[in-house]
mmCIF file of C-alpha atoms in Angstrom:
data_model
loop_
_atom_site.group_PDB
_atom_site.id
_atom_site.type_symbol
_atom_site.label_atom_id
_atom_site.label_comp_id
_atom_site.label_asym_id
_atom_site.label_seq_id
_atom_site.Cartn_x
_atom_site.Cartn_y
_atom_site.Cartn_z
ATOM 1 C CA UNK A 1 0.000 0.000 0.000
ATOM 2 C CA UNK A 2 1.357 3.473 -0.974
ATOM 3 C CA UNK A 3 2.118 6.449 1.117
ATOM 4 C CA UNK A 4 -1.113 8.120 -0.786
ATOM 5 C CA UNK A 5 -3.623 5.454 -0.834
ATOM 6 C CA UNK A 6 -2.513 4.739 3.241
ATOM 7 C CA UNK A 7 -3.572 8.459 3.622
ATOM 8 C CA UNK A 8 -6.719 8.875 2.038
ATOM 9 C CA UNK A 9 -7.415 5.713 4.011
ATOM 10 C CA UNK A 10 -6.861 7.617 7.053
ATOM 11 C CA UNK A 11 -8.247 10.475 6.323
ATOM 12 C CA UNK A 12 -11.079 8.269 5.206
ATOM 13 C CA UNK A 13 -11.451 6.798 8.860
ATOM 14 C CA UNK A 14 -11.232 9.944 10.880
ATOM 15 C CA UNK A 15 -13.852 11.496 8.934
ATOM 16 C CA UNK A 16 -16.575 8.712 8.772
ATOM 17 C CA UNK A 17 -15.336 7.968 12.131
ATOM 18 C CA UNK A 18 -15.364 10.794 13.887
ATOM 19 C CA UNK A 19 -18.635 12.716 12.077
ATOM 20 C CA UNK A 20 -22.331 11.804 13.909
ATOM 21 C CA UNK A 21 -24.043 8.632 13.415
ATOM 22 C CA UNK A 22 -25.426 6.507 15.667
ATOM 23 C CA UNK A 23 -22.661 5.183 17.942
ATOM 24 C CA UNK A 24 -21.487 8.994 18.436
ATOM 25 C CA UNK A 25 -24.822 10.176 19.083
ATOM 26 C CA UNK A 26 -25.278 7.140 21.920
ATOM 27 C CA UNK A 27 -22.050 7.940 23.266
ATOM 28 C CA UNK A 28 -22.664 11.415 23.806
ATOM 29 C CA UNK A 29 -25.562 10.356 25.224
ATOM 30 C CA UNK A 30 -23.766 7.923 27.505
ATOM 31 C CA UNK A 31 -20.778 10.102 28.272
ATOM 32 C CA UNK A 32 -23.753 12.934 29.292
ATOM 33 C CA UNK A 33 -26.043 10.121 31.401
ATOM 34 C CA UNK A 34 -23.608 7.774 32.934
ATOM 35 C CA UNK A 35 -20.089 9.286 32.767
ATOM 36 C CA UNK A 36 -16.430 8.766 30.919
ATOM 37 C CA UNK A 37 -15.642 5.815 33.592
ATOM 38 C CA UNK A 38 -19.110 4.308 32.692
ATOM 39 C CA UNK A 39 -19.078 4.237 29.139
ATOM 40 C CA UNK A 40 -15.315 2.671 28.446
ATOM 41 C CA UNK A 41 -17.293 -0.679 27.659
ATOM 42 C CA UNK A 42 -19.576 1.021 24.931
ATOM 43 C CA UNK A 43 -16.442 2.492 23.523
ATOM 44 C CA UNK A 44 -14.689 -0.793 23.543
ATOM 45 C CA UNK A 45 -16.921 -2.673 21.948
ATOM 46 C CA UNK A 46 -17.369 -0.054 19.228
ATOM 47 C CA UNK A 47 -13.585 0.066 17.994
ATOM 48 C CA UNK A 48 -13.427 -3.352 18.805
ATOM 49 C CA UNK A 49 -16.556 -4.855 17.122
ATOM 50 C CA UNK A 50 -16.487 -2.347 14.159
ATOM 51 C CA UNK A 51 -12.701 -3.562 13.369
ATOM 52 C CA UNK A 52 -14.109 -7.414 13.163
ATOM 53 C CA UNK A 53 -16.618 -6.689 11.230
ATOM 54 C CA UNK A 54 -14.725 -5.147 8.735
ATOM 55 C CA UNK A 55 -12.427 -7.935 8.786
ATOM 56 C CA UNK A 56 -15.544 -10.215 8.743
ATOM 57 C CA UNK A 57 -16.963 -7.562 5.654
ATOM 58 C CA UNK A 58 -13.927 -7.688 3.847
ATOM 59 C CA UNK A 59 -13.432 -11.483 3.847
ATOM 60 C CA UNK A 60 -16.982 -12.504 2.821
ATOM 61 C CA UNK A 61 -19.542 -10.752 3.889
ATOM 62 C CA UNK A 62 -20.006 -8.675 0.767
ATOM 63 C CA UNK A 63 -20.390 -11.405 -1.012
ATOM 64 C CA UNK A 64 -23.512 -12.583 0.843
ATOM 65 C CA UNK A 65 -25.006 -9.291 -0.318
ATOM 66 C CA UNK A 66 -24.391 -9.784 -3.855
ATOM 67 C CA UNK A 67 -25.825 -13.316 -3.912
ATOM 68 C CA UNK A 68 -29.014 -13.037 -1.914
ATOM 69 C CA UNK A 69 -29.965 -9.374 -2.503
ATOM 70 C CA UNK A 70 -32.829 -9.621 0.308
ATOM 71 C CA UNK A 71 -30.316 -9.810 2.858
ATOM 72 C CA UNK A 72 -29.756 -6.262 2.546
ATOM 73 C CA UNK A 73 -33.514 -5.959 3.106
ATOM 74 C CA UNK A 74 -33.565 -7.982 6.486
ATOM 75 C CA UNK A 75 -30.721 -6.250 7.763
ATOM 76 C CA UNK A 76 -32.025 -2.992 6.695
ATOM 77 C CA UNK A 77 -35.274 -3.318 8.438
ATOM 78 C CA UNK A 78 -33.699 -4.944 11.440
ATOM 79 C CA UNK A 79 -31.879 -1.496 11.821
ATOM 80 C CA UNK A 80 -34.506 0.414 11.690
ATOM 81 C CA UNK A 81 -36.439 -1.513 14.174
ATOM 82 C CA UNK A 82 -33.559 -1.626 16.519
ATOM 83 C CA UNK A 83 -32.404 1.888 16.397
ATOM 84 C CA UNK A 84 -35.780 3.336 16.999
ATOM 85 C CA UNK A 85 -35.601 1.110 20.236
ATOM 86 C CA UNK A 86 -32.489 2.499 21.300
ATOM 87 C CA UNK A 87 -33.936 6.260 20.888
ATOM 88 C CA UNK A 88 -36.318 5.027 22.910
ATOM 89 C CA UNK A 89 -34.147 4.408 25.494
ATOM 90 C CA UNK A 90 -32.306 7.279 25.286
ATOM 91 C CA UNK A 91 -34.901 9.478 25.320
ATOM 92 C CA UNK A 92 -35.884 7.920 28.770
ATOM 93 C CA UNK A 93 -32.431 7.237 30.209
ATOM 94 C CA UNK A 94 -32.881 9.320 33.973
ATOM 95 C CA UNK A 95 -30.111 10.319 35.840
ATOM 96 C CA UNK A 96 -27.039 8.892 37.045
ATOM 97 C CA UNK A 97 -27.179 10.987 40.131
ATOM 98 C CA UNK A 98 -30.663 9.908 40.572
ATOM 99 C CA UNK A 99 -31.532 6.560 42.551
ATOM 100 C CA UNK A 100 -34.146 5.729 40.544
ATOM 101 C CA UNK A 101 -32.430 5.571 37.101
ATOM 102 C CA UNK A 102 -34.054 4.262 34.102
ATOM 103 C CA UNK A 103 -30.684 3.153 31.696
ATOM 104 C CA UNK A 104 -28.068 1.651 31.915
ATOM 105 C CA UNK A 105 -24.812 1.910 30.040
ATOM 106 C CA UNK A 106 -24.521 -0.287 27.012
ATOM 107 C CA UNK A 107 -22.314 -2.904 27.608
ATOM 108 C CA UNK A 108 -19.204 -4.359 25.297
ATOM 109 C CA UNK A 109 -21.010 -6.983 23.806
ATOM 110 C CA UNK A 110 -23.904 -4.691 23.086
ATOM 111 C CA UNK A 111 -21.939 -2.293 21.747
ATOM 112 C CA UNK A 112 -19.901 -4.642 19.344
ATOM 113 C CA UNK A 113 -22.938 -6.338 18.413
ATOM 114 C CA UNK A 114 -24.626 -3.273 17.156
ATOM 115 C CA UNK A 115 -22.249 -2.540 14.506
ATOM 116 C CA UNK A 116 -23.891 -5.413 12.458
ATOM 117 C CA UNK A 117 -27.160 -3.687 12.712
ATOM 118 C CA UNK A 118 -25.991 -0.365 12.613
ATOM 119 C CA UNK A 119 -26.081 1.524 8.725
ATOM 120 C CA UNK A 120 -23.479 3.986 9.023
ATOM 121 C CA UNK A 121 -21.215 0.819 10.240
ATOM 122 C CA UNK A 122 -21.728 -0.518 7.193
ATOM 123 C CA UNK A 123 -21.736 1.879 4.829
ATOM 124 C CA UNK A 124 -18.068 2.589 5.932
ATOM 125 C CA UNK A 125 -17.092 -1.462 6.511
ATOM 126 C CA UNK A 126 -18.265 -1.492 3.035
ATOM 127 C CA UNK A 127 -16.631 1.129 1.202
ATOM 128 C CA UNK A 128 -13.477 0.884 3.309
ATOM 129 C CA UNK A 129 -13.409 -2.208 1.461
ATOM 130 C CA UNK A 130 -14.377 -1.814 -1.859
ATOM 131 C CA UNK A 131 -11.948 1.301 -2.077
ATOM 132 C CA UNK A 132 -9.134 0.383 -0.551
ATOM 133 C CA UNK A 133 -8.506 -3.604 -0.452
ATOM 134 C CA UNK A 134 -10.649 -4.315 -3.568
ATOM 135 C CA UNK A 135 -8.668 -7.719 -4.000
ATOM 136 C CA UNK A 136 -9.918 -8.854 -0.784
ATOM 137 C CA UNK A 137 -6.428 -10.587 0.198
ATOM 138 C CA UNK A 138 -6.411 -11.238 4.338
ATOM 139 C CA UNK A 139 -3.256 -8.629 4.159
ATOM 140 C CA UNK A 140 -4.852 -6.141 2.395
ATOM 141 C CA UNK A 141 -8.504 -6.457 4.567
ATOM 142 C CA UNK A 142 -6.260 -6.974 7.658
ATOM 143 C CA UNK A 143 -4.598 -3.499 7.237
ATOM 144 C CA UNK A 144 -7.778 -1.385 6.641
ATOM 145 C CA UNK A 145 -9.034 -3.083 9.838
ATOM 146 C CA UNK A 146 -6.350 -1.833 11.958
ATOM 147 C CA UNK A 147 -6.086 1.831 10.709
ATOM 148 C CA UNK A 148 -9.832 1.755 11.346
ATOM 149 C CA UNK A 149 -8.758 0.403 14.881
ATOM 150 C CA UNK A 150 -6.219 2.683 15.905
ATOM 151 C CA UNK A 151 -8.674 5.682 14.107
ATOM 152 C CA UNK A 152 -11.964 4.985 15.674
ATOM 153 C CA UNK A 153 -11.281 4.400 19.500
ATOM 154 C CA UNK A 154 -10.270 8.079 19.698
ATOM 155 C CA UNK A 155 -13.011 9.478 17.770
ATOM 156 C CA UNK A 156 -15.500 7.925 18.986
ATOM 157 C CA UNK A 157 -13.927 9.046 22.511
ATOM 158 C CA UNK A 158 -14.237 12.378 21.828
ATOM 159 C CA UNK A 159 -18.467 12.069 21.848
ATOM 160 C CA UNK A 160 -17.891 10.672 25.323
ATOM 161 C CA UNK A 161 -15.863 13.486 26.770
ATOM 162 C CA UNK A 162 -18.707 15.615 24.697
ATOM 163 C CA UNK A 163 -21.238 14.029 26.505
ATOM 164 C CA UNK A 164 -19.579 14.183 29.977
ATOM 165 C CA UNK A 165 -18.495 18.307 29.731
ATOM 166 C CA UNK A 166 -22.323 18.389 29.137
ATOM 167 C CA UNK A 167 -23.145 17.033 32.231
ATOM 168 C CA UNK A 168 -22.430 20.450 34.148
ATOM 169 C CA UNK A 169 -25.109 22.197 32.404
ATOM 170 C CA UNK A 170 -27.494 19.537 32.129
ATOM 171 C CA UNK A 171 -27.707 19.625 36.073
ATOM 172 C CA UNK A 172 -31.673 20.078 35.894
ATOM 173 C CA UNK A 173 -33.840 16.903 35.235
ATOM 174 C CA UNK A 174 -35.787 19.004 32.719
ATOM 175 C CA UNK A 175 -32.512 20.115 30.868
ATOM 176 C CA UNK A 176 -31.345 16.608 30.796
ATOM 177 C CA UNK A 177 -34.351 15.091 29.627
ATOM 178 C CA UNK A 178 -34.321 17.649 27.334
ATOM 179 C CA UNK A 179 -30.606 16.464 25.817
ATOM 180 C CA UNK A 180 -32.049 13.166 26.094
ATOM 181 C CA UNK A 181 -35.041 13.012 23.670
ATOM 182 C CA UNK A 182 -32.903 15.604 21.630
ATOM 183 C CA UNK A 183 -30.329 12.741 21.181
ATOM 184 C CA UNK A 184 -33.196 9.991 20.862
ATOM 185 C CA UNK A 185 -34.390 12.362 17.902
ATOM 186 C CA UNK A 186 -30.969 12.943 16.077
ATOM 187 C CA UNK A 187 -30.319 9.124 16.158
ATOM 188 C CA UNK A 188 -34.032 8.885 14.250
ATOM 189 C CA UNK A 189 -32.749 11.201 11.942
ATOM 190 C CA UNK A 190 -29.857 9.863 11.126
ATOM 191 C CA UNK A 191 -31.592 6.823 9.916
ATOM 192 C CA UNK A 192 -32.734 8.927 6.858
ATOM 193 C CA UNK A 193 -30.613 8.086 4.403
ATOM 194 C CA UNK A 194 -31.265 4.575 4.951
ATOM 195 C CA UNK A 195 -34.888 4.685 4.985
ATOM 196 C CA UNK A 196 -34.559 6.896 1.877
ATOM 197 C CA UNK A 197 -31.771 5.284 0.371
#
């Protein structure tokens, strides 16, 4: 891989990485609701399960697409149903300071399992791919995985610590439910494209 096509990569991972979607939105909303400390596992299982899956992506997965065409269907529609679920819970997460709260901080394995369900996850595991290991050789899938493993962990991060300076002026219940159902309705709008698309 050349100097050039290893920094468009790059710059190809910070920006899709580091630009809203869904797991930036929910850890902002995290990072706001339960705390940096509290959210490491989300995080985790974000860099960690979107670097498998592009592995996973890049050595077969596509191919799965182009040979039953209504498994891009299923998984659409699974997305949709699952991220209006998790806007629901955002919207209603109470807070951390309260006894009484309503949410919980995802977990690692939640976290790592929503990239397959998650559109903006694939849109990038796929075009990551396509673009820049279009032979599909384990070397050339196994690279793009790890600059999108050392890329994301710190962007995504960076919604956490978002979400956590927000905590000092989202002091009020009203103000935080506020951010709350604000989040819940960015994440339902970022499913546009893929309802429209």
């Amino acid at each position: 891989m050349t100097y050039s096509i290893l920094s468009a990569l790059a710059v190809f991972a910070f920006v899709s990485s580091i630009t809203p979607g869904p797991n930036n939105l929910m850890l902002m909303a995290s990072g706001a609701n339960f705390g940096f400390r509290r959210s490491i596992p989300h995080m985790l299982g974000i860099g960690i399960g979107f670097t498998l899956m592009v592995v996973m992506v890049g050595i077969g997965l596509m191919g799965v697409f182009d040979t039953f065409p209504v498994a891009h269907t299923i998984l659409k529609v699974a997305s949709i149903v699952y991220l209006l679920w998790l806007a629901w819970k955002i919207a209603n997460a109470g807070s951390p300071d309260q006894g009484t709260t309503s949410g919980t901080p995802m977990t690692f394995l939640q976290a790592a399992l929503f990239q397959w369900v998650n559109p903006k996850a694939w849109t990038m595991a796929l075009t990551a791919i396509t673009l820049y290991a279009p032979d599909r050789s384990l070397l050339a899938v196994g690279f793009v995985a790890a600059v999108f493993g050392v890329i994301n962990l710190p962007c995504v991060s960076s919604w956490t610590i978002m979400g956590q300076q927000m905590r000092r002026l989202l002091n009020s219940p009203a103000r935080l439910a506020m951010f709350n159902w604000t989040m819940a309705g960015l994440l339902v709008a970022s499913l546009y494209p893929v309802v429209m698309g």
